[in-house]
Short mmCIF file of C-alpha atoms and ligand atoms in Angstrom, two decimals:
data_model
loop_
_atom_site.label_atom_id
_atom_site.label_comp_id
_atom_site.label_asym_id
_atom_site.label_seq_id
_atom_site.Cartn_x
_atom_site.Cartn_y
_atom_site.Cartn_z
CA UNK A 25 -14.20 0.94 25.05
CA UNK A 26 -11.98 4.00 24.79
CA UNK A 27 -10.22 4.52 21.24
CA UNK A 28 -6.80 3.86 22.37
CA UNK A 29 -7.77 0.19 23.09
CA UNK A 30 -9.78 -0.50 20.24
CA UNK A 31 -7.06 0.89 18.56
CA UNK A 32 -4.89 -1.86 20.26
CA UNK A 33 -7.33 -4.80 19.38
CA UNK A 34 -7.39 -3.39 15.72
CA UNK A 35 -3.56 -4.43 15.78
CA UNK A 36 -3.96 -7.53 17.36
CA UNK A 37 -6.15 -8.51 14.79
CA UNK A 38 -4.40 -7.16 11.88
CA UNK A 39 -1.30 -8.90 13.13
CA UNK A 40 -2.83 -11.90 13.55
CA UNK A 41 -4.47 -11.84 10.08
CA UNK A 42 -1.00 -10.97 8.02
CA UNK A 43 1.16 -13.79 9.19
CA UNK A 44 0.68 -15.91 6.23
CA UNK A 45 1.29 -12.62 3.88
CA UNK A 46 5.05 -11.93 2.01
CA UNK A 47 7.35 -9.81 3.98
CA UNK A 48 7.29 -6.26 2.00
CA UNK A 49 3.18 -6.83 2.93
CA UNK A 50 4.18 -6.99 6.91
CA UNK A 51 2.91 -5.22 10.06
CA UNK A 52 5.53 -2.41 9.20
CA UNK A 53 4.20 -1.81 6.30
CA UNK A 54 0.42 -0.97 7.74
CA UNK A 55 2.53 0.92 10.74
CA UNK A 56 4.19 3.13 8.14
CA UNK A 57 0.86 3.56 6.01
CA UNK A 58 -0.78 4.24 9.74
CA UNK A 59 1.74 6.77 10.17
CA UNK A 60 1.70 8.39 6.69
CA UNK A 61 -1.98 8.55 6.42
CA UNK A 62 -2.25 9.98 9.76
CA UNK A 63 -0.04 12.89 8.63
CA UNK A 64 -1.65 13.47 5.52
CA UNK A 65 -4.51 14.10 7.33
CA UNK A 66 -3.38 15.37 9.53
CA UNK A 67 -2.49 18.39 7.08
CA UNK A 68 -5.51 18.37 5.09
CA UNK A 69 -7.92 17.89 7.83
CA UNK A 70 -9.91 15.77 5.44
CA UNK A 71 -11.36 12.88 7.83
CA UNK A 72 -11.78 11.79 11.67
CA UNK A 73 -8.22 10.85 12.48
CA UNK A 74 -9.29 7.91 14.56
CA UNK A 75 -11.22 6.40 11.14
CA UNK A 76 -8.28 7.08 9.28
CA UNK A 77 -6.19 5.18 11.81
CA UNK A 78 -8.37 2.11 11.76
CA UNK A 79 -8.72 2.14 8.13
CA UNK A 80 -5.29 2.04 7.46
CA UNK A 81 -4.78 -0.80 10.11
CA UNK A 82 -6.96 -2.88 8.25
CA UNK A 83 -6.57 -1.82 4.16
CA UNK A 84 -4.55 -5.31 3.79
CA UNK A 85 -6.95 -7.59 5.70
CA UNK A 86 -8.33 -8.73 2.17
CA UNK A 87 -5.82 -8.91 -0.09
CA UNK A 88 -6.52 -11.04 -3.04
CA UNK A 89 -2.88 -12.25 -3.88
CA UNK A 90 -2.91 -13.66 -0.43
CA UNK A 91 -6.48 -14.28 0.39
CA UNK A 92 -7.53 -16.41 -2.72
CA UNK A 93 -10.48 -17.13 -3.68
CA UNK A 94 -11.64 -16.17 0.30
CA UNK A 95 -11.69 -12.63 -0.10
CA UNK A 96 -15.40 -12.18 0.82
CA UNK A 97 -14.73 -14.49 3.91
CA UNK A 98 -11.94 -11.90 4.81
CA UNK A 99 -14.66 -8.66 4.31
CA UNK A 100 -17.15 -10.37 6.48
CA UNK A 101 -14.16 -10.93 8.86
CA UNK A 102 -13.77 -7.39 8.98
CA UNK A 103 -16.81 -6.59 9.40
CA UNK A 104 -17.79 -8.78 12.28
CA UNK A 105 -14.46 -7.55 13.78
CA UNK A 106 -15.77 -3.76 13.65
CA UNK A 107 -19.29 -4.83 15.10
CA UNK A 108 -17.95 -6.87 17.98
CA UNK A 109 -15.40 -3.80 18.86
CA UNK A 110 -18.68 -1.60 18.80
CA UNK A 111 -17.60 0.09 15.56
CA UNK A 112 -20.93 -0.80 13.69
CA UNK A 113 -21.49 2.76 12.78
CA UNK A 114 -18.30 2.66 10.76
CA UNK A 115 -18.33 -0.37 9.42
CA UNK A 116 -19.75 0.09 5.80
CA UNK A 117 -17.18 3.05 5.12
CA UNK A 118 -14.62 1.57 6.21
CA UNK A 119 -15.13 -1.69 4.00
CA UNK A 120 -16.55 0.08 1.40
CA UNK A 121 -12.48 2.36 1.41
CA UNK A 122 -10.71 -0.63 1.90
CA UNK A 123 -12.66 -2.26 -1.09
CA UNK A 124 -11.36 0.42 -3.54
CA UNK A 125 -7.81 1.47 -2.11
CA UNK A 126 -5.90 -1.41 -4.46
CA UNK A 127 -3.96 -0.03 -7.09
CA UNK A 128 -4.58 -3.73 -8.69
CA UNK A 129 -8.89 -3.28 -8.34
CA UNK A 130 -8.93 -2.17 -12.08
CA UNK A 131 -10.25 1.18 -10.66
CA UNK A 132 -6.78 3.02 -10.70
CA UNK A 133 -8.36 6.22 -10.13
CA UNK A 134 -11.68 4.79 -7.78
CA UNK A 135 -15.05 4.10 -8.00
CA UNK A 136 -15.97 5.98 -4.82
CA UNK A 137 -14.91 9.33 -3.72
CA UNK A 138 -14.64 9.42 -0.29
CA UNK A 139 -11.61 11.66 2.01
CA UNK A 140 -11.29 8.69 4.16
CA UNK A 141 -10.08 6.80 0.82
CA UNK A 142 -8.57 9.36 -0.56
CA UNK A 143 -6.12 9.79 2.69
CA UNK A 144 -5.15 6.09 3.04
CA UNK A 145 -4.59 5.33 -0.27
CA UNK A 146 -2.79 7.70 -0.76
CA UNK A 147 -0.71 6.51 2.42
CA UNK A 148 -0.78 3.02 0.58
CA UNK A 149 0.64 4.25 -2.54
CA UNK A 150 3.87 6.21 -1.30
CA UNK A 151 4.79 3.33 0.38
CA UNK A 152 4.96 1.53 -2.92
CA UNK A 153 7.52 4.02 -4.03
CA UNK A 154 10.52 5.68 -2.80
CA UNK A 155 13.75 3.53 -1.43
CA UNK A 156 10.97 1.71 0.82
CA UNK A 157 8.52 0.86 -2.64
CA UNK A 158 12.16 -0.55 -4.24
CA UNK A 159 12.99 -2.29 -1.18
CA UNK A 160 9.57 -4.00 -1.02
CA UNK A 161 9.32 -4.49 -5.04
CA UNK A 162 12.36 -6.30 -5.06
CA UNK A 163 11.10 -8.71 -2.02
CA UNK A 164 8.18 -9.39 -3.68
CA UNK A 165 9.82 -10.37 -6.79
CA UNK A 166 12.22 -12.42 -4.44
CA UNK A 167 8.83 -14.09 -2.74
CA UNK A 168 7.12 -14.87 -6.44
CA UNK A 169 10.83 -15.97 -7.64
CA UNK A 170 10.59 -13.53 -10.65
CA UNK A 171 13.61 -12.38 -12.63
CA UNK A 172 15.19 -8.83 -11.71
CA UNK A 173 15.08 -7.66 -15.21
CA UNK A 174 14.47 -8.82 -18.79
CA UNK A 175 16.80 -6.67 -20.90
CA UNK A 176 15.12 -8.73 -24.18
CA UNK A 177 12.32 -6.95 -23.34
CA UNK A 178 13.36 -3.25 -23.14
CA UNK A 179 12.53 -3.47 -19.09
CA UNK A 180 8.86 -3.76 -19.58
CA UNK A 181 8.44 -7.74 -19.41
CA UNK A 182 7.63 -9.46 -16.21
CA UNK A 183 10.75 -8.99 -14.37
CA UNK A 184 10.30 -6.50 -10.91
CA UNK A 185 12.26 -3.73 -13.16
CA UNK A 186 9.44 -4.37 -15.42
CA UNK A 187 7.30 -3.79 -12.54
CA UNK A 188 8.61 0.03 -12.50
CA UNK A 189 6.62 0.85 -15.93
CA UNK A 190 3.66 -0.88 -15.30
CA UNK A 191 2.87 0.59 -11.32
CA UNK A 192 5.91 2.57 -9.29
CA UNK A 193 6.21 5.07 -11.81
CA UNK A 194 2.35 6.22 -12.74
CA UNK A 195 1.45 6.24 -9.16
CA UNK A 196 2.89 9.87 -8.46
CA UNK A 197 0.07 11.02 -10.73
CA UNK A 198 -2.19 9.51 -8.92
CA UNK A 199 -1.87 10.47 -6.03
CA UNK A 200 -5.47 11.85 -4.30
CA UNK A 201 -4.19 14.95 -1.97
CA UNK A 202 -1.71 17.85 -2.32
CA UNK A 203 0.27 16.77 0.64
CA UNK A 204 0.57 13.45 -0.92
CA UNK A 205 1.49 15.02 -4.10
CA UNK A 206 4.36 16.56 -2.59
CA UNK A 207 5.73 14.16 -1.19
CA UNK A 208 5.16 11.48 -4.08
CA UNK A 209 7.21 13.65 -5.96
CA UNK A 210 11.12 13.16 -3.91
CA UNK A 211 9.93 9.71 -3.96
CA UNK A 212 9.33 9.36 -7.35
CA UNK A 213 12.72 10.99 -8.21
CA UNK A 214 14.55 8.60 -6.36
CA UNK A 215 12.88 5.74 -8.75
CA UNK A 216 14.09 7.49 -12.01
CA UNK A 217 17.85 7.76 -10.14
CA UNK A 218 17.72 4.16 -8.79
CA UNK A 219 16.54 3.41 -12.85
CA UNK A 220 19.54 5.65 -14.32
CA UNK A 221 22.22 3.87 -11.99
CA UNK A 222 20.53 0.31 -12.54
CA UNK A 223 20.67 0.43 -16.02
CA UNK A 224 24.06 2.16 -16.08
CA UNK A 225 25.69 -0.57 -14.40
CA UNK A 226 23.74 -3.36 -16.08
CA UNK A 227 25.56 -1.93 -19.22
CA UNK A 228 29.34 -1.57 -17.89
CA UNK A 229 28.91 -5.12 -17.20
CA UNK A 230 29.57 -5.87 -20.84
CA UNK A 231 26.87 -7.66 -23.68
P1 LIG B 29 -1.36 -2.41 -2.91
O1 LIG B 29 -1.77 -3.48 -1.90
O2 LIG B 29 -0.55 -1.33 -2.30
O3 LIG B 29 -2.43 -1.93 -3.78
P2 LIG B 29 0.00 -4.51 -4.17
O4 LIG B 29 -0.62 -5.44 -3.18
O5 LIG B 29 -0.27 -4.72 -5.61
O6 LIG B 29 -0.34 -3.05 -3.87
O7 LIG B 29 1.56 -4.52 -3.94
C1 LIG B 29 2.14 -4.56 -2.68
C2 LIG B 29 3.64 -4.35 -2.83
O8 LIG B 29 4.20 -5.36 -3.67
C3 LIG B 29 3.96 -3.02 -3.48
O9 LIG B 29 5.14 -2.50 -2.91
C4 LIG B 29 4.14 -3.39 -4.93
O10 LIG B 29 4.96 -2.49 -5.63
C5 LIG B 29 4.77 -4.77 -4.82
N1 LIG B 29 4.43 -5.59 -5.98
C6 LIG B 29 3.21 -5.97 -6.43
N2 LIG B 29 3.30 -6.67 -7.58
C7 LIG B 29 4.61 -6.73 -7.87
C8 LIG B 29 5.40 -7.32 -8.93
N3 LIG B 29 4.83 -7.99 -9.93
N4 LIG B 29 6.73 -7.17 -8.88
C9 LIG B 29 7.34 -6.49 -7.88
N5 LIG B 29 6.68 -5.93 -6.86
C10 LIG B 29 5.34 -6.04 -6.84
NI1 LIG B 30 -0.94 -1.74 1.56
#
């Protein structure tokens, strides 16, 4: 099969595999980590730009918060995807990046070191910040029906703002890859001004 189809049957299955998954966690958002992760490498020249592609279609495809307790089910759903489209010989990388790329895998900074991850995640993690990351914090706090923000709690209880301290705002440090360091970093600046203006305005409104 040429690459530009099993490119196309990589989004067909993706696609198909997201529909039950929250809005900020849609298609657009593994088009625009497609896109950035593409670019990225495409700078750094670190991996085989079809591999990243394909990687970055599918680093959702097992998300716990919307997999449950069938997260294993979804890697060996993967992985009989990749061997039916005849792309065996990537098939352990590729699970193996997808595996580690989570921010919320309790290995913030990765157990493996691979380019491949390195690329993607980064990808993953710029589109958690930025006016995009806000956009899709704040939809996901919508979709779990979680407060805005707990002023009791100095911003850091479990309110999206809240969310700010505890992920959007240590991921700039983060991030894997010079190009994605640079542009973490206008990203990143838009949080803190989104922060100032938020909290200025919370205040004029009296209390
Ligand atoms: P990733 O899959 O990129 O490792 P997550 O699945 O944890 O990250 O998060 C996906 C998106 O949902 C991100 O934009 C993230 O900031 C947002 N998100 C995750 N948890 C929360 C939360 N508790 N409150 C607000 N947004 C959240
Ligand atoms: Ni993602």
């Amino acid at each position: 099969m040429e690459r530009k189809d099993l490119i196309k049957i990589t989004e067909e299955f993706v696609k198909a595999k997201m529909k039950g998954y929250d809005s900020g966690h849609d298609w657009w958002h593994i088009d625009r980590v497609r896109r950035l992760a593409l670019h990225i490498n495409d700078k750094e020249s670190l991996a085989n730009p079809f591999v990243v592609e394909i990687t970055a279609l599918l680093h959702d495809s097992a998300d716990s918060k919307f997999a449950g307790d069938d997260v294993e089910a979804c890697y060996n759903r993967i992985g009989d995807f990749l061997e039916e489209s005849e792309l065996a010989g990537i098939k352990k990388r590729v699970i193996d990046v997808i595996r580690n790329i989570s921010f919320s895998n309790k290995n913030p900074s990765s157990a493996i070191s691979d380019s491949l991850l390195h690329v993607v995640q980064d990808a993953d993690r710029l589109d958690a910040i930025g006016a995009i990351g806000i956009a899709r914090a704040f939809n996901y706090g919508g979709f779990r029906n979680n407060i805005i923000y707990n002023p009791d709690a100095n911003g850091r209880g479990k309110s999206t703002i809240g969310h700010f301290y505890e992920k959007l705002l240590v991921l700039k440090d983060l991030m894997n890859t010079e190009t994605g360091k640079k542009l973490a970093i206008e990203r990143h600046n838009f949080l803190e001004m989104f922060l100032e203006q938020f909290y200025k305005e919370w205040d004029q409104q009296g209390n």
